[in-house]
Short mmCIF file of C-alpha atoms in Angstrom, two decimals:
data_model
loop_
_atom_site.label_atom_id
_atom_site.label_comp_id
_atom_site.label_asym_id
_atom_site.label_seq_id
_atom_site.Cartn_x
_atom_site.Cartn_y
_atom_site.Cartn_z
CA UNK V 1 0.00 0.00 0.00
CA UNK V 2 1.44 3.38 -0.81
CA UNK V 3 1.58 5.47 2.50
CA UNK V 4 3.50 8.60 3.72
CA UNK V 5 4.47 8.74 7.36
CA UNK V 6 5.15 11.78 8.84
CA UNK V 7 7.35 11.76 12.78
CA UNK V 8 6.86 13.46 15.41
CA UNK V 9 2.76 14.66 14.93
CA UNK V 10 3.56 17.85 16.73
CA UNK V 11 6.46 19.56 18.11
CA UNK V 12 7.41 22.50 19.88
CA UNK V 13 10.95 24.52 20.30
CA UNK V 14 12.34 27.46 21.22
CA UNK V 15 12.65 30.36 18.99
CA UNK V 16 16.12 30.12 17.31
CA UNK V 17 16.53 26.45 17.82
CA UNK V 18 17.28 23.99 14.92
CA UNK V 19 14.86 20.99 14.70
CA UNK V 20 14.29 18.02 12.29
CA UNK V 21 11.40 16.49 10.45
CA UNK V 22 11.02 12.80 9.70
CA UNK V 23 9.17 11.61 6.53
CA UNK V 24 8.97 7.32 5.53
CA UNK V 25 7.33 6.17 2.88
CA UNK V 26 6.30 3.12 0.93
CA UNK V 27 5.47 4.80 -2.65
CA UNK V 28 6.05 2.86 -5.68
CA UNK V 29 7.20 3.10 -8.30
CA UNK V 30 9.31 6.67 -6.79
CA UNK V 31 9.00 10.02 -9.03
CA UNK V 32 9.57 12.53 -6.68
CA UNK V 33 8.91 14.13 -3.03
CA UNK V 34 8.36 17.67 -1.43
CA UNK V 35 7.99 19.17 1.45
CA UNK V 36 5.28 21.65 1.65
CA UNK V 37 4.46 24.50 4.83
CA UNK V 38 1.08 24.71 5.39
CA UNK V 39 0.12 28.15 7.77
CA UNK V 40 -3.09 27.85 9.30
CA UNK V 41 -6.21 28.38 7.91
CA UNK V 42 -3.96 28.47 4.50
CA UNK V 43 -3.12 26.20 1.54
CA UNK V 44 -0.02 24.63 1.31
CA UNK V 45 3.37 26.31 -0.43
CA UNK V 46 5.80 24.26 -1.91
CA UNK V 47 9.09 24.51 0.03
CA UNK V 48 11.11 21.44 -1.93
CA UNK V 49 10.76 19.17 -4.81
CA UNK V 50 13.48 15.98 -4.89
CA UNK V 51 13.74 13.62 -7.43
CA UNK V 52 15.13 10.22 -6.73
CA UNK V 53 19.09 11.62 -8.18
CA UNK V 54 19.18 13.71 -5.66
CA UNK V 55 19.83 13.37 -1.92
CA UNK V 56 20.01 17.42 -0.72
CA UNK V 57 18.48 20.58 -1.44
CA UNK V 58 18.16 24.04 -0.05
CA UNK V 59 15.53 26.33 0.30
CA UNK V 60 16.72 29.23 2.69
CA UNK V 61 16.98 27.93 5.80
CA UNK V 62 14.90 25.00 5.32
CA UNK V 63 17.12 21.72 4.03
CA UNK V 64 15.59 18.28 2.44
CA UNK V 65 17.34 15.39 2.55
CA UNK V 66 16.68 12.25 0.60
CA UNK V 67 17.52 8.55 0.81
CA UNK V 68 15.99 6.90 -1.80
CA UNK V 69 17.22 3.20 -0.83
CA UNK V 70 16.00 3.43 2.80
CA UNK V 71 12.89 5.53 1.46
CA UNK V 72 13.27 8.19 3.97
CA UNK V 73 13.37 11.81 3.98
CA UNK V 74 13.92 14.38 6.60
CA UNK V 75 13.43 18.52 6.51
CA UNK V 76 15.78 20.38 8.76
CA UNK V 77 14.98 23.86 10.04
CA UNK V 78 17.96 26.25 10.80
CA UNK V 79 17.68 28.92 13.27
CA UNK V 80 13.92 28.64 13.56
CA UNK V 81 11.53 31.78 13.23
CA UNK V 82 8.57 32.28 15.08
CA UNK V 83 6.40 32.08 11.34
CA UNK V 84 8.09 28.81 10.65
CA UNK V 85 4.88 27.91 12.86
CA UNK V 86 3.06 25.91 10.50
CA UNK V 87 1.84 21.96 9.06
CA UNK V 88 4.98 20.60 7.23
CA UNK V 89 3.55 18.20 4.82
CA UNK V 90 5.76 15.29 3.42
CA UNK V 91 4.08 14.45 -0.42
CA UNK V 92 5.74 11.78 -2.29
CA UNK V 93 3.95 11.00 -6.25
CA UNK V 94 4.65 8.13 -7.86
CA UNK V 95 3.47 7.11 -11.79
CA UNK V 96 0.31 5.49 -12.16
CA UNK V 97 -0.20 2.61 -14.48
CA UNK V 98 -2.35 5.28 -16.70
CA UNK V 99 0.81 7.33 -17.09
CA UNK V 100 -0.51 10.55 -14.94
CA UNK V 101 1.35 11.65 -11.39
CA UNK V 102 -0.46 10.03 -8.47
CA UNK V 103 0.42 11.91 -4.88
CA UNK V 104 0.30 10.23 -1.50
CA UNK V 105 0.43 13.15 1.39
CA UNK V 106 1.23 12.45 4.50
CA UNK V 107 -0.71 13.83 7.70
CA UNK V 108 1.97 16.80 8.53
CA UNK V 109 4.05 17.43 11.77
CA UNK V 110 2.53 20.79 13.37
CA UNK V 111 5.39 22.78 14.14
CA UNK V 112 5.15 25.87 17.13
CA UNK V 113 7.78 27.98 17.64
CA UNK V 114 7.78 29.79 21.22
CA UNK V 115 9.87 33.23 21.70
CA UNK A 1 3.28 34.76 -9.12
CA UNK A 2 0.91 32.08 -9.70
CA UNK A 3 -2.35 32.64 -8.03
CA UNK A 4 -4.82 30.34 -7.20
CA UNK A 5 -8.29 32.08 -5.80
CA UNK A 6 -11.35 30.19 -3.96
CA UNK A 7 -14.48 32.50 -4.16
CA UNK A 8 -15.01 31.70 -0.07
CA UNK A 9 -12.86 31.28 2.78
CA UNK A 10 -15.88 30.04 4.79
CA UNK A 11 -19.11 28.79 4.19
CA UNK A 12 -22.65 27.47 6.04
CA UNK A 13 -24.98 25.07 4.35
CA UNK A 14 -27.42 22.78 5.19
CA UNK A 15 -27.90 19.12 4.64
CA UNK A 16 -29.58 18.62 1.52
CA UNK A 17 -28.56 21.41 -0.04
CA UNK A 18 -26.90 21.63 -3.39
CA UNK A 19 -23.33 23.45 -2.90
CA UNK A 20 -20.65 25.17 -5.61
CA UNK A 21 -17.29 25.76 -4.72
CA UNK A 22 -15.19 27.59 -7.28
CA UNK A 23 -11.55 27.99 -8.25
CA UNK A 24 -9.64 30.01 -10.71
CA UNK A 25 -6.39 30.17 -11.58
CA UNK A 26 -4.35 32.93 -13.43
CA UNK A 27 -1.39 31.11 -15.20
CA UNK A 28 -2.85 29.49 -18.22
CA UNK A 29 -1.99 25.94 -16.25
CA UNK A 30 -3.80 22.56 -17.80
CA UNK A 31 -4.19 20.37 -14.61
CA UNK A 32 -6.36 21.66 -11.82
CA UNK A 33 -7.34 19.39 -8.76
CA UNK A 34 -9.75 18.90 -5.82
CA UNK A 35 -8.80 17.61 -2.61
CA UNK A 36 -10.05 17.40 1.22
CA UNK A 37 -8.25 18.07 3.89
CA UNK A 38 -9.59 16.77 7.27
CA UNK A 39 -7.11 15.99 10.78
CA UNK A 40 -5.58 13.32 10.95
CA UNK A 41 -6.29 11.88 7.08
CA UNK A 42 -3.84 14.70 4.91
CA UNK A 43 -4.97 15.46 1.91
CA UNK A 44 -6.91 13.34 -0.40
CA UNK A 45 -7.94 13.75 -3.64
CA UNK A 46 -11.59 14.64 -5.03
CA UNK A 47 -10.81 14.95 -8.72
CA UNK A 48 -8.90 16.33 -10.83
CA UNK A 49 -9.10 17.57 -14.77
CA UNK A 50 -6.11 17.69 -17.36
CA UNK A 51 -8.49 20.00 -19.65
CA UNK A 52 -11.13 21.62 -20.64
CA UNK A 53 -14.53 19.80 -20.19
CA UNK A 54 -12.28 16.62 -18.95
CA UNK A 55 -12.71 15.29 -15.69
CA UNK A 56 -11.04 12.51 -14.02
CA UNK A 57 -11.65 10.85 -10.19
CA UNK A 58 -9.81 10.98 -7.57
CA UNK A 59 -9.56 8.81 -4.28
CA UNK A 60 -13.02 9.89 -3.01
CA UNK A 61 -15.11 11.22 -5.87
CA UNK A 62 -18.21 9.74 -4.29
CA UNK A 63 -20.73 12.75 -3.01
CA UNK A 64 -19.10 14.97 -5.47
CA UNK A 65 -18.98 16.47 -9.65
CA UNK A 66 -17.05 18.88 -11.04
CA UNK A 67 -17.38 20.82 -14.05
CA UNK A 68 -14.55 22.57 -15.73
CA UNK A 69 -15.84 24.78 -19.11
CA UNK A 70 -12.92 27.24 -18.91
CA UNK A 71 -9.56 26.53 -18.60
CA UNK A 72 -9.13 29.00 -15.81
CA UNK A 73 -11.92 28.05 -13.41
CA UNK A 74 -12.60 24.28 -11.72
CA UNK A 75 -15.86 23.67 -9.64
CA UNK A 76 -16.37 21.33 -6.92
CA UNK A 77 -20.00 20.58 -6.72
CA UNK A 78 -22.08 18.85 -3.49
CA UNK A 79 -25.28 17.72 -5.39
CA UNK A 80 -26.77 16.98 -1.36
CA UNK A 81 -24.37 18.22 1.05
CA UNK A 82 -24.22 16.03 3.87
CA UNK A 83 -22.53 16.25 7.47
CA UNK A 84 -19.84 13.99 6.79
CA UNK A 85 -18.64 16.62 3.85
CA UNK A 86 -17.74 19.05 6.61
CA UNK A 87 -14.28 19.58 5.92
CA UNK A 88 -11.74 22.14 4.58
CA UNK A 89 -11.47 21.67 0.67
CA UNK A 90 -8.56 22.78 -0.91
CA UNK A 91 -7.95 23.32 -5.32
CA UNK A 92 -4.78 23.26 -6.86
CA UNK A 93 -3.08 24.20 -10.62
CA UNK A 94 -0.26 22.65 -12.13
CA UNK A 95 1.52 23.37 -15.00
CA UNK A 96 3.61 20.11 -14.76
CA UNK A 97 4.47 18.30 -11.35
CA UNK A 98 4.54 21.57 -9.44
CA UNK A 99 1.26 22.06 -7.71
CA UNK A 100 -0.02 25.72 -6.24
CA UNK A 101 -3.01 25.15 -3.95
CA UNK A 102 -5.49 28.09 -3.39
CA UNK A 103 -6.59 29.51 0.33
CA UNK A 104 -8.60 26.63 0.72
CA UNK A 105 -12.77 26.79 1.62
CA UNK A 106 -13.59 25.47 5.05
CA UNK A 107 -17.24 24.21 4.54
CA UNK A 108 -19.62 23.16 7.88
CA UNK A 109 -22.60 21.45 6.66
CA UNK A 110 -25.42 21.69 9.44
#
């Protein structure tokens, strides 16, 4: 079954702390995987899009990592701000049979940043 | 900047009642999608359309049309809203693999 699991489901740190996201997944056949910030009451904004040739990438101060063999990826916040506050939702899409991009989201970690 | 526009942030019906909720997008893009977005479950997908007057379904297209006649504007439609369609409903464009979601609607059916 293709799932996305998201660790922890909520977390909390101080303002100016680092902190990392977990994302597993069983997708397959693997096309690609983002990372998407979610505010409140808002739709979701594309931080990172990783394709299975690459293992890194940068947006700011927010940095994606992905292992494609162990099917994990992880998003790691650097000197956090009080409006990184948000859902981070892991998406991973995968090819369908039909030929079109099929997405499997997973549930989000709710991040709150306290001054 | 790619916008993507919902024409309510929030909105009241009652059961039974036969609900529209529209998007529109301003970059020319040829796929535009559906989804629901309730706690717990992420996002799942209602239905989605490559083109004009071309619909395809999602995960849980049951409860729900759409019609798209313009290339710019996707509606969700609720032929008999029900309770257990209380839920925040988000539409996305996509030129490609790239998707840009709107504001999202959160609908509470009564």
């Amino acid at each position: 079954k293709n799932q996305v699991e998201q660790s922890p489901q909520s977390l909390i740190i101080l303002e100016g702390k680092n902190c990392t996201l977990q994302c597993n997944y069983t997708v397959s056949p693997f096309s690609n995987l983002r990372w998407y910030k979610q505010d409140t009451g808002r739709g979701p904004v594309s931080l990172t899009i990783m394709t299975f040739s690459e293992n890194t990438k940068s947006n700011g101060r927010y940095t994606a990592t992905l292992d494609a063999d162990t099917k994990q990826s992880s998003l790691h916040i650097t000197a956090s701000q009080l409006s990184d506050s948000a859902s981070y939702i892991c998406v991973v899409s995968r090819i369908s049979n039909f030929g079109n991009e099929k997405l499997t989201f997973g549930t989000g970690t709710r991040l709150t940043i306290i001054p | 900047d790619v916008k993507v526009t919902q024409s309510s942030r929030y909105l009241v019906k009652r059961t039974g009642e036969k609900v529209f909720l529209e998007c529109v997008q301003d970059m020319d893009h040829e796929n535009m999608f559906w989804y629901r977005q309730d706690p717990g479950l992420g996002l799942r997908l209602i239905y989605f359309s490559y083109d004009v007057k071309m619909k395809e379904k999602g995960d849980i297209p049951e409860g729900y049309s759409v019609s798209r006649e313009k290339k710019e504007r996707f509606s969700l439609i609720l032929e008999s809203a029900s309770t257990n369609q209380t839920s925040m409903y988000l539409c996305a464009s996509s030129p490609g693999y790239e998707q840009y979601f709107g504001p999202g609607t959160r609908l509470t059916v009564t």
